[in-house]
Amino acid sequence: MESLVLQNISVKLGENVVLDKLSLEFKKKYNTSIIGPGGSGKTTICKLLNGDLKYEGSIIINGVQIAEDNNSLLKKFVRVVLNNSYNKNSLVIDELFNGLDGCNLDYEEEEKRVKKVVKYFKLQDLLENKISTFTIQEKYYIKIIKELISGCDYLVLDDIFINMNIKDVKKIITYCKQENITLINITSEMEYVLETENLVVLYNKNIAMVGDTIECLKEEKLLRRLGFNLPFLVDLSIQLGYYGLIDKVIVNDGKMIEAIWK
Amino acid sequence: MEIILKDIVCNSTKADKCLNKINYTFKENSINFCSGLSGRLLRDLLTLKKQRESGFIFVNPNGRLSDIGYVGNNPLKEFNCKTVSEQMVYFKENYHLKYENVTEKIKDALLMVGLNDSFLNRTISTLSTSELKKVSLACVLFYNPQVIIVDYFEKGLNYKDIDYFKKLFKKLKIKYGRNIIICSDNISNYLDVLDEYVIFNNGSLEVKGTNKDLYNNLIYKYIEEPHIIKFINLAKKKKGINLDNYIDIKELIKAIYRDVENK
């Protein structure tokens, strides 16, 4: 099965051990959310997959180990959007073409790909605008699209959705599904974990829990102990379950109302 | 410290940095939620780093530069020293603070944001996103301003951290009389702590109110509606269920139970 595997990964930043023999598998076509308290290694995973860090252990994609210094091969499969400032003076159209750097495509194919995302994300009126004039929401939207255009297998987002509106988020998730791009979404906003099939909970430089998102969310007490709240509807389902009003987790407002007031 | 904006005009290509003849008062000793306006712009106007095109700002009582604290969404931008303690010493010198025991003051500031002594000599570039935010707030608390502007502060923090900081903001307001101005697009996290809200859009003041009218639909034309409010409104629309205007999920659950039991 196609997958992205982190095997026994350890990362040290100065004297601090940030990841300690972490092993994780991201199966192709199964989107994953990663949550964890501050300092648990979420951004480190992003930087690792962006080829920015020295590490011990292995990164294996579809059964092939990626050599530590082979960033171009890593980038072919994995694109990462980091949560750092994006204040470029370049135009949107140039940024979209920049996203294709290293893809080794001929101009015709590059143009085809740009046209495709421009049409899908309705960017026609923004192409000649400078990134630096955009709002934070717009900047992150373009920043993601710039990576999506490469046609990568895995898109890793470092808590980016928190800066965007839900409509744009849904659009990106739908595009990823449509284009067979597997999403690895690092998030501090619990509502967004419902957008992915799998959940990884990091704690103390390693994994506290991993599995199907809803099943993990049912471990309410453990999650709260680690400092997480539950998404609103999951919380409501579980609490109303204690009152005997609901017998399963419902993640749709309309269905929840129907289930309560039958 | 009361901040009165009177007929303020600022021009910018960015929507959240425009002000179009704005009249608004950030009352003293309160927690204000503010959306659609850059916290950085507000800081720059108050510290005269940016000149307005026209209008007046009254700060009452008259403050010093060090009375305006600012915690940005991207704290790395705000740091200009290598370690946490060096950064605080920089503020001490820059703001001419006369602290007898600086190290103790730094430790106290770190403790207030939930960090221990081990952060004193941590290199800023090795801090995680949430640690950066906490250190950034600690730096502000170190010079102890009258007004604290936090710009998208909750982004990247988990529930436990946000809850901790809400309690801290409340304490700063009640015990020390500070003004907290929370600039964000997410009101959900602050429903139980804000005193007043003000929503700007494209430089115009669109909606303002207090914590008594958080169910004002106008607000949610400009920012995302909190899930609890959306749910209560939907229950009314779909089934005619009249639940009160709750902002706490525990209260909502009890109300649902009572409603179902009574039927």
Coordinates of C-alpha atoms in Angstrom, one line a residue:
Chain A
M1 CA 0.0 0.0 0.0
E2 CA 1.3 3.5 -0.8
S3 CA 2.2 5.4 2.3
L4 CA 4.5 7.9 3.9
V5 CA 6.4 6.4 6.8
L6 CA 8.4 8.1 9.6
Q7 CA 10.5 5.4 11.2
N8 CA 12.3 5.9 14.5
I9 CA 12.7 9.6 13.9
S10 CA 14.7 11.6 16.5
V11 CA 15.3 15.3 16.2
K12 CA 17.5 17.5 18.4
L13 CA 17.4 21.3 18.4
G14 CA 20.4 22.4 20.3
E15 CA 20.3 20.5 23.5
N16 CA 16.5 19.9 23.3
V17 CA 15.2 16.5 22.0
V18 CA 12.2 17.5 20.0
L19 CA 11.2 14.1 18.6
D20 CA 12.3 10.9 20.3
K21 CA 12.2 7.8 18.1
L22 CA 8.8 8.6 16.6
S23 CA 7.3 6.2 14.2
L24 CA 4.2 7.1 12.2
E25 CA 2.5 5.9 9.0
F26 CA 0.3 8.1 6.8
K27 CA -1.6 5.8 4.3
K28 CA -2.3 7.3 0.9
K29 CA -5.9 8.5 0.5
Y30 CA -6.5 8.7 4.3
N31 CA -6.3 12.3 5.5
T32 CA -4.8 12.7 8.9
S33 CA -4.9 15.4 11.6
I34 CA -2.1 15.8 14.1
I35 CA -2.8 17.5 17.4
G36 CA -0.5 18.0 20.4
P37 CA 0.3 20.5 23.1
G38 CA 2.8 23.2 22.6
G39 CA 6.3 21.8 22.2
S40 CA 5.1 18.3 21.4
G41 CA 6.8 18.3 18.0
K42 CA 4.0 19.2 15.5
T43 CA 5.9 21.9 13.7
T44 CA 9.1 19.8 13.9
I45 CA 7.3 17.1 11.8
C46 CA 6.5 19.8 9.2
K47 CA 10.1 21.1 9.1
L48 CA 11.4 17.5 8.9
L49 CA 9.1 16.8 5.9
N50 CA 10.2 20.1 4.3
G51 CA 13.8 18.9 4.5
D52 CA 14.8 21.6 6.9
L53 CA 16.1 19.5 9.7
K54 CA 18.8 17.0 10.5
Y55 CA 17.4 13.8 11.9
E56 CA 18.1 10.2 12.9
G57 CA 15.8 7.5 11.5
S58 CA 14.2 7.1 8.1
I59 CA 11.6 8.7 5.9
I60 CA 10.1 6.1 3.6
I61 CA 7.7 6.9 0.8
N62 CA 5.9 4.1 -1.0
G63 CA 8.5 1.7 0.3
V64 CA 11.5 3.7 -0.8
Q65 CA 13.8 5.3 1.8
I66 CA 14.5 8.9 1.1
A67 CA 18.2 9.8 1.6
E68 CA 18.5 12.6 4.2
D69 CA 20.0 15.1 1.8
N70 CA 17.7 14.3 -1.1
N71 CA 15.3 17.2 -0.6
S72 CA 14.3 17.3 -4.3
L73 CA 13.0 13.7 -4.1
L74 CA 11.2 14.5 -0.8
K75 CA 9.6 17.6 -2.4
K76 CA 8.4 15.6 -5.4
F77 CA 6.1 13.6 -3.1
V78 CA 5.6 15.9 -0.1
R79 CA 4.8 19.6 0.0
V80 CA 4.7 21.5 3.2
V81 CA 3.0 24.8 4.0
L82 CA 4.7 26.3 7.1
N83 CA 2.9 28.8 9.3
N84 CA 5.4 31.6 8.8
S85 CA 5.0 35.1 7.3
Y86 CA 4.3 35.3 3.6
N87 CA 4.8 38.8 2.5
K88 CA 6.1 38.6 -1.0
N89 CA 6.0 41.4 -3.4
S90 CA 5.5 39.0 -6.3
L91 CA 2.2 38.6 -8.2
V92 CA -0.1 35.7 -7.7
I93 CA 0.5 34.4 -11.2
D94 CA 4.2 34.3 -10.6
E95 CA 3.8 32.5 -7.3
L96 CA 1.7 29.8 -9.0
F97 CA 4.4 29.2 -11.5
N98 CA 7.0 29.3 -8.7
G99 CA 5.1 26.4 -7.1
L100 CA 6.1 24.3 -10.1
D101 CA 9.8 24.8 -9.6
G102 CA 11.6 21.5 -9.4
C103 CA 8.8 19.6 -11.1
N104 CA 10.7 19.4 -14.4
L105 CA 7.6 20.1 -16.6
D106 CA 7.6 21.7 -20.0
Y107 CA 5.9 25.1 -20.3
E108 CA 2.8 23.7 -21.9
E109 CA 2.2 21.4 -18.9
E110 CA 3.0 24.2 -16.4
E111 CA 0.5 26.4 -18.1
K112 CA -2.1 23.7 -18.0
R113 CA -1.7 23.1 -14.3
V114 CA -1.8 26.8 -13.5
K115 CA -5.0 27.2 -15.6
K116 CA -6.5 24.3 -13.8
V117 CA -6.0 25.7 -10.3
V118 CA -7.0 29.2 -11.4
K119 CA -10.3 27.9 -12.7
Y120 CA -11.0 25.6 -9.7
F121 CA -10.1 28.2 -7.0
K122 CA -11.6 31.1 -9.0
L123 CA -8.4 33.1 -8.9
Q124 CA -8.9 34.9 -12.3
D125 CA -9.3 38.4 -10.7
L126 CA -6.4 38.0 -8.3
L127 CA -3.6 36.9 -10.7
E128 CA -2.1 40.4 -11.2
N129 CA -2.3 41.3 -7.5
K130 CA 0.7 41.4 -5.2
I131 CA 0.7 38.8 -2.4
S132 CA 1.8 41.6 0.1
T133 CA -1.5 43.4 -0.4
F134 CA -3.6 40.5 0.6
T135 CA -5.3 39.7 4.0
I136 CA -3.8 36.9 6.1
Q137 CA -6.7 34.6 5.0
E138 CA -6.0 35.3 1.3
K139 CA -2.2 34.9 1.7
Y140 CA -2.6 31.4 3.3
Y141 CA -5.1 30.4 0.6
I142 CA -2.6 31.3 -2.1
K143 CA 0.3 29.7 -0.2
I144 CA -1.6 26.4 -0.1
I145 CA -2.6 26.5 -3.7
K146 CA 1.0 27.3 -4.7
E147 CA 2.0 23.9 -3.2
L148 CA -1.1 22.0 -4.5
I149 CA -0.2 22.9 -8.1
S150 CA 2.9 20.7 -7.9
G151 CA 0.6 17.6 -7.9
C152 CA 2.3 16.2 -4.8
D153 CA 1.2 13.0 -3.1
Y154 CA 1.1 14.4 0.4
L155 CA 0.3 18.0 1.5
V156 CA 1.4 18.9 5.0
L157 CA -0.2 21.9 6.6
D158 CA 1.3 23.5 9.8
D159 CA -1.8 24.9 11.5
I160 CA -2.7 26.9 8.4
F161 CA -6.5 26.4 8.4
I162 CA -6.8 28.4 11.6
N163 CA -6.0 31.5 9.6
M164 CA -8.6 30.8 6.9
N165 CA -12.4 30.8 6.5
I166 CA -14.2 27.5 6.5
K167 CA -15.4 27.9 2.9
D168 CA -11.9 28.1 1.6
V169 CA -10.8 25.2 3.8
K170 CA -13.6 23.0 2.5
K171 CA -12.6 23.9 -1.1
I172 CA -9.0 22.8 -0.5
I173 CA -10.0 19.6 1.1
T174 CA -12.4 18.8 -1.8
Y175 CA -9.6 19.6 -4.3
C176 CA -7.2 17.3 -2.5
K177 CA -9.7 14.4 -2.5
Q178 CA -10.4 15.0 -6.2
E179 CA -6.7 15.1 -7.1
N180 CA -5.8 12.2 -4.8
I181 CA -3.6 14.3 -2.6
T182 CA -3.4 13.0 1.0
L183 CA -3.7 15.7 3.6
I184 CA -1.6 15.8 6.8
N185 CA -3.1 18.6 8.8
I186 CA -1.4 19.8 11.9
T187 CA -4.0 21.7 13.9
S188 CA -4.7 23.5 17.1
E189 CA -8.3 23.9 16.2
M190 CA -10.2 20.8 17.2
E191 CA -13.2 21.5 14.8
Y192 CA -10.8 20.7 11.9
V193 CA -10.0 17.2 13.0
L194 CA -13.4 16.2 11.8
E195 CA -12.3 16.9 8.3
T196 CA -9.9 14.0 8.3
E197 CA -10.3 10.2 8.7
N198 CA -7.4 9.7 11.1
L199 CA -6.1 11.4 14.1
V200 CA -2.6 11.4 15.7
V201 CA -2.2 12.8 19.2
L202 CA 1.3 13.8 20.1
Y203 CA 2.5 14.2 23.6
N204 CA 5.9 14.5 25.2
K205 CA 7.9 14.1 21.9
N206 CA 6.0 10.9 20.9
I207 CA 2.6 9.5 20.1
A208 CA -0.1 9.3 22.8
M209 CA -2.9 8.0 20.5
V210 CA -3.4 7.2 16.9
G211 CA -6.4 5.9 14.9
D212 CA -9.8 6.6 13.4
T213 CA -10.7 10.2 14.3
I214 CA -14.1 9.6 15.8
E215 CA -12.9 6.6 17.8
C216 CA -10.0 8.7 19.2
L217 CA -12.3 11.6 20.1
K218 CA -14.4 9.2 22.1
E219 CA -11.4 9.0 24.5
E220 CA -12.7 12.3 25.9
K221 CA -11.1 12.0 29.3
L222 CA -7.6 11.4 28.0
L223 CA -7.9 14.2 25.5
R224 CA -9.1 16.7 28.1
R225 CA -6.2 15.6 30.4
L226 CA -3.8 16.4 27.6
G227 CA -5.3 19.8 27.3
F228 CA -7.7 19.4 24.3
N229 CA -11.4 20.2 24.1
L230 CA -13.7 18.2 21.8
P231 CA -15.3 19.5 18.6
F232 CA -18.6 21.1 19.5
L233 CA -20.9 18.4 18.1
V234 CA -18.7 15.5 19.3
D235 CA -18.8 17.0 22.8
L236 CA -22.6 17.5 22.6
S237 CA -23.0 13.9 21.4
I238 CA -20.9 12.4 24.2
Q239 CA -22.5 14.6 26.9
L240 CA -26.1 14.0 25.7
G241 CA -25.1 10.3 25.6
Y242 CA -24.6 10.4 29.4
Y243 CA -28.2 11.7 29.6
G244 CA -29.4 8.9 27.4
L245 CA -30.5 11.2 24.6
I246 CA -28.0 10.2 21.9
D247 CA -26.4 6.9 21.3
K248 CA -23.7 7.7 18.8
V249 CA -21.4 10.6 17.7
I250 CA -23.2 12.9 15.3
V251 CA -21.2 15.5 13.4
N252 CA -23.9 17.3 11.5
D253 CA -26.0 20.0 13.2
G254 CA -29.2 19.2 11.3
K255 CA -28.9 15.5 12.0
M256 CA -28.1 16.2 15.7
I257 CA -31.3 18.3 16.0
E258 CA -33.3 15.5 14.3
A259 CA -31.8 13.0 16.7
I260 CA -32.6 15.0 19.9
W261 CA -36.1 16.2 19.0
K262 CA -37.3 13.1 17.1
Chain B
M1 CA -6.8 53.5 30.5
E2 CA -9.5 54.8 28.3
I3 CA -8.7 55.1 24.5
I4 CA -11.0 57.4 22.5
L5 CA -10.8 57.4 18.7
K6 CA -12.4 60.4 17.3
D7 CA -13.0 60.8 13.5
I8 CA -9.9 58.8 12.8
V9 CA -8.9 58.3 9.2
C10 CA -6.1 56.0 8.0
N11 CA -5.5 54.9 4.5
S12 CA -4.0 51.6 3.4
T13 CA -4.3 49.0 0.7
K14 CA -5.1 46.5 3.3
A15 CA -8.7 46.4 4.5
D16 CA -7.7 45.8 8.2
K17 CA -5.4 48.8 8.2
C18 CA -8.0 51.3 6.9
L19 CA -10.0 53.5 9.2
N20 CA -12.7 55.6 7.8
K21 CA -13.8 58.4 10.2
I22 CA -13.9 56.1 13.1
N23 CA -15.4 57.1 16.5
Y24 CA -15.0 54.5 19.2
T25 CA -14.0 54.3 22.8
F26 CA -12.1 51.4 24.3
K27 CA -13.3 51.7 27.9
E28 CA -10.8 51.4 30.7
N29 CA -10.6 48.3 32.8
S30 CA -12.3 46.1 30.2
I31 CA -11.7 43.3 27.8
N32 CA -12.6 44.3 24.2
F33 CA -13.0 42.0 21.3
C34 CA -12.1 43.7 18.1
S35 CA -12.4 42.2 14.6
G36 CA -11.5 43.6 11.2
L37 CA -8.9 46.0 12.6
S38 CA -5.2 45.2 12.7
G39 CA -3.9 45.2 16.3
R40 CA -0.5 46.3 15.0
L41 CA -2.2 49.4 13.4
L42 CA -3.8 50.2 16.7
R43 CA -0.5 49.8 18.5
D44 CA 1.3 52.0 15.9
L45 CA -1.4 54.7 16.2
L46 CA -1.2 54.7 20.0
T47 CA 2.6 54.8 20.0
L48 CA 2.8 57.3 17.2
K49 CA 4.7 54.9 15.0
K50 CA 2.1 55.6 12.4
Q51 CA 0.5 58.9 11.7
R52 CA -3.2 59.1 11.1
E53 CA -4.5 61.1 8.1
S54 CA -6.9 63.0 10.3
G55 CA -8.8 62.7 13.6
F56 CA -7.8 62.5 17.2
I57 CA -6.8 59.9 19.7
F58 CA -7.3 60.7 23.4
V59 CA -5.6 58.5 25.9
N60 CA -6.9 59.0 29.4
P61 CA -4.9 59.3 31.6
N62 CA -2.0 60.3 29.4
G63 CA 0.3 57.4 29.0
R64 CA 3.9 56.7 28.1
L65 CA 5.2 54.5 25.3
S66 CA 5.6 51.6 27.7
D67 CA 2.0 51.8 28.6
I68 CA 1.0 50.1 25.4
G69 CA 1.8 46.4 25.2
Y70 CA 1.5 44.4 22.0
V71 CA 1.6 40.7 21.4
G72 CA 1.6 39.9 17.7
N73 CA 0.4 36.8 15.8
N74 CA 3.9 36.3 14.6
P75 CA 6.0 37.0 17.7
L76 CA 9.3 36.3 15.9
K77 CA 8.8 39.6 14.2
E78 CA 8.8 41.3 17.6
F79 CA 11.9 39.8 19.1
N80 CA 15.3 41.4 18.5
C81 CA 17.5 39.5 20.9
K82 CA 18.8 36.0 21.0
T83 CA 17.5 34.7 24.4
V84 CA 14.4 35.3 26.4
S85 CA 16.1 37.1 29.3
E86 CA 18.1 39.3 26.8
Q87 CA 14.9 40.4 25.2
M88 CA 13.4 41.4 28.6
V89 CA 16.6 43.3 29.5
Y90 CA 16.3 45.1 26.1
F91 CA 12.8 46.3 27.2
K92 CA 14.1 47.3 30.6
E93 CA 16.7 49.5 28.9
N94 CA 14.5 50.8 26.1
Y95 CA 11.7 51.8 28.5
H96 CA 14.0 53.0 31.3
L97 CA 12.5 50.7 33.8
K98 CA 14.0 50.9 37.3
Y99 CA 13.8 47.4 38.5
E100 CA 16.0 46.4 41.5
N101 CA 16.0 42.7 40.8
V102 CA 15.6 42.2 37.0
T103 CA 16.0 38.4 37.1
E104 CA 13.2 38.1 39.7
K105 CA 11.0 40.3 37.5
I106 CA 11.7 38.1 34.5
K107 CA 11.0 35.0 36.4
D108 CA 7.7 36.5 37.7
A109 CA 6.6 37.4 34.1
L110 CA 7.4 33.9 32.8
L111 CA 5.6 32.4 35.7
M112 CA 2.5 34.5 34.9
V113 CA 2.3 32.9 31.5
G114 CA 2.9 29.4 32.9
L115 CA 6.6 29.0 32.0
N116 CA 9.3 28.1 34.4
D117 CA 12.9 29.4 35.0
S118 CA 14.3 27.0 32.3
F119 CA 13.1 29.5 29.7
L120 CA 15.3 32.3 31.0
N121 CA 18.2 31.5 28.8
R122 CA 16.4 29.6 26.0
T123 CA 17.3 30.7 22.5
I124 CA 14.2 32.3 20.9
S125 CA 14.7 30.3 17.7
T126 CA 14.3 27.0 19.5
L127 CA 10.9 27.9 21.0
S128 CA 7.7 26.2 19.6
T129 CA 4.9 28.3 18.3
S130 CA 2.9 28.3 21.5
E131 CA 6.0 28.9 23.6
L132 CA 6.9 31.9 21.4
K133 CA 3.4 33.4 22.1
K134 CA 3.7 32.8 25.8
V135 CA 7.2 34.4 25.9
S136 CA 5.9 37.3 23.9
L137 CA 3.2 37.9 26.4
A138 CA 5.6 37.5 29.3
C139 CA 7.8 40.2 27.7
V140 CA 4.8 42.5 27.7
L141 CA 3.9 41.7 31.3
F142 CA 7.5 42.3 32.3
Y143 CA 7.2 46.0 31.4
N144 CA 3.7 46.1 32.8
P145 CA 1.7 48.3 30.4
Q146 CA -1.7 49.7 31.1
V147 CA -3.1 48.5 27.8
I148 CA -2.4 45.1 26.3
I149 CA -3.3 44.5 22.6
V150 CA -3.2 40.8 21.5
D151 CA -3.3 40.2 17.8
Y152 CA -4.8 36.8 16.9
F153 CA -3.2 35.5 20.1
E154 CA -5.3 32.3 20.3
K155 CA -4.1 31.0 16.9
G156 CA -1.9 28.0 17.4
L157 CA -2.7 27.6 21.1
N158 CA -4.7 24.6 22.4
Y159 CA -7.8 24.8 24.5
K160 CA -6.0 24.5 27.8
D161 CA -3.6 27.3 27.0
I162 CA -6.5 29.6 25.7
D163 CA -8.4 28.9 28.9
Y164 CA -5.4 29.7 31.0
F165 CA -4.8 33.0 29.2
K166 CA -8.5 34.0 29.4
K167 CA -8.2 33.6 33.2
L168 CA -5.0 35.7 33.1
F169 CA -6.7 38.4 31.1
K170 CA -9.6 38.5 33.5
K171 CA -7.1 38.7 36.4
L172 CA -5.2 41.6 34.7
K173 CA -8.5 43.4 34.3
I174 CA -10.0 42.8 37.7
K175 CA -7.0 42.9 39.9
Y176 CA -4.7 45.3 38.1
G177 CA -7.2 47.4 36.1
R178 CA -5.7 46.7 32.8
N179 CA -7.3 47.1 29.4
I180 CA -7.1 44.1 27.1
I181 CA -7.9 44.5 23.4
I182 CA -8.2 41.2 21.7
C183 CA -7.9 41.5 17.9
S184 CA -9.1 38.3 16.2
D185 CA -11.6 36.9 13.7
N186 CA -12.7 34.2 16.1
I187 CA -15.1 35.3 18.8
S188 CA -15.9 31.8 19.9
N189 CA -13.0 31.5 22.2
Y190 CA -13.8 34.8 24.0
L191 CA -17.6 34.6 24.5
D192 CA -17.3 34.1 28.3
V193 CA -14.6 36.7 28.9
L194 CA -15.2 39.8 26.7
D195 CA -17.0 42.9 28.0
E196 CA -17.5 44.6 24.7
Y197 CA -17.0 43.9 21.0
V198 CA -16.5 46.0 17.9
I199 CA -16.5 44.7 14.4
F200 CA -14.8 46.7 11.5
N201 CA -15.1 45.9 7.8
N202 CA -13.1 47.7 5.1
G203 CA -12.3 50.6 7.5
S204 CA -15.9 51.1 8.7
L205 CA -17.3 50.3 12.1
E206 CA -20.2 47.9 11.4
V207 CA -21.3 46.5 14.7
K208 CA -20.5 47.1 18.4
G209 CA -22.1 45.8 21.5
T210 CA -21.6 44.2 24.9
N211 CA -21.4 40.6 26.2
K212 CA -25.2 40.9 26.7
D213 CA -25.9 40.9 22.9
L214 CA -23.7 38.2 21.5
Y215 CA -26.7 36.7 19.6
N216 CA -26.8 39.8 17.4
N217 CA -26.9 38.2 13.9
L218 CA -25.2 41.3 12.4
I219 CA -21.9 40.3 14.0
Y220 CA -21.9 37.1 12.0
K221 CA -22.2 38.8 8.7
Y222 CA -18.5 39.7 9.2
I223 CA -17.0 36.9 11.4
E224 CA -17.7 33.2 11.8
E225 CA -20.7 32.4 14.0
P226 CA -19.7 30.4 17.2
H227 CA -21.0 26.8 16.8
I228 CA -23.1 27.0 20.0
I229 CA -25.0 30.1 18.7
K230 CA -25.4 28.5 15.2
F231 CA -26.8 25.3 16.8
I232 CA -29.3 27.1 19.1
N233 CA -30.5 29.3 16.2
L234 CA -30.9 26.2 13.9
A235 CA -32.9 24.3 16.6
K236 CA -35.3 27.3 16.7
K237 CA -35.5 27.5 13.0
K238 CA -35.9 23.8 12.3
K239 CA -38.0 22.6 15.2
G240 CA -39.2 25.8 16.9
I241 CA -37.2 25.0 20.0
N242 CA -36.7 28.0 22.2
L243 CA -33.5 27.6 24.1
D244 CA -32.0 30.5 25.9
N245 CA -29.0 32.4 24.6
Y246 CA -26.4 30.1 26.1
I247 CA -22.7 30.6 25.5
D248 CA -21.6 27.6 27.7
I249 CA -22.1 24.1 26.3
K250 CA -22.7 22.6 29.8
E251 CA -25.7 25.0 30.2
L252 CA -26.9 24.1 26.8
I253 CA -26.8 20.4 27.5
K254 CA -28.9 20.8 30.7
A255 CA -31.4 23.0 28.8
I256 CA -31.7 20.3 26.0
Y257 CA -32.3 17.6 28.6
R258 CA -34.9 19.7 30.4
D259 CA -36.6 20.5 27.1
V260 CA -36.7 16.9 25.9
E261 CA -37.9 15.7 29.4
N262 CA -40.8 18.2 29.4
K263 CA -42.1 17.1 26.1

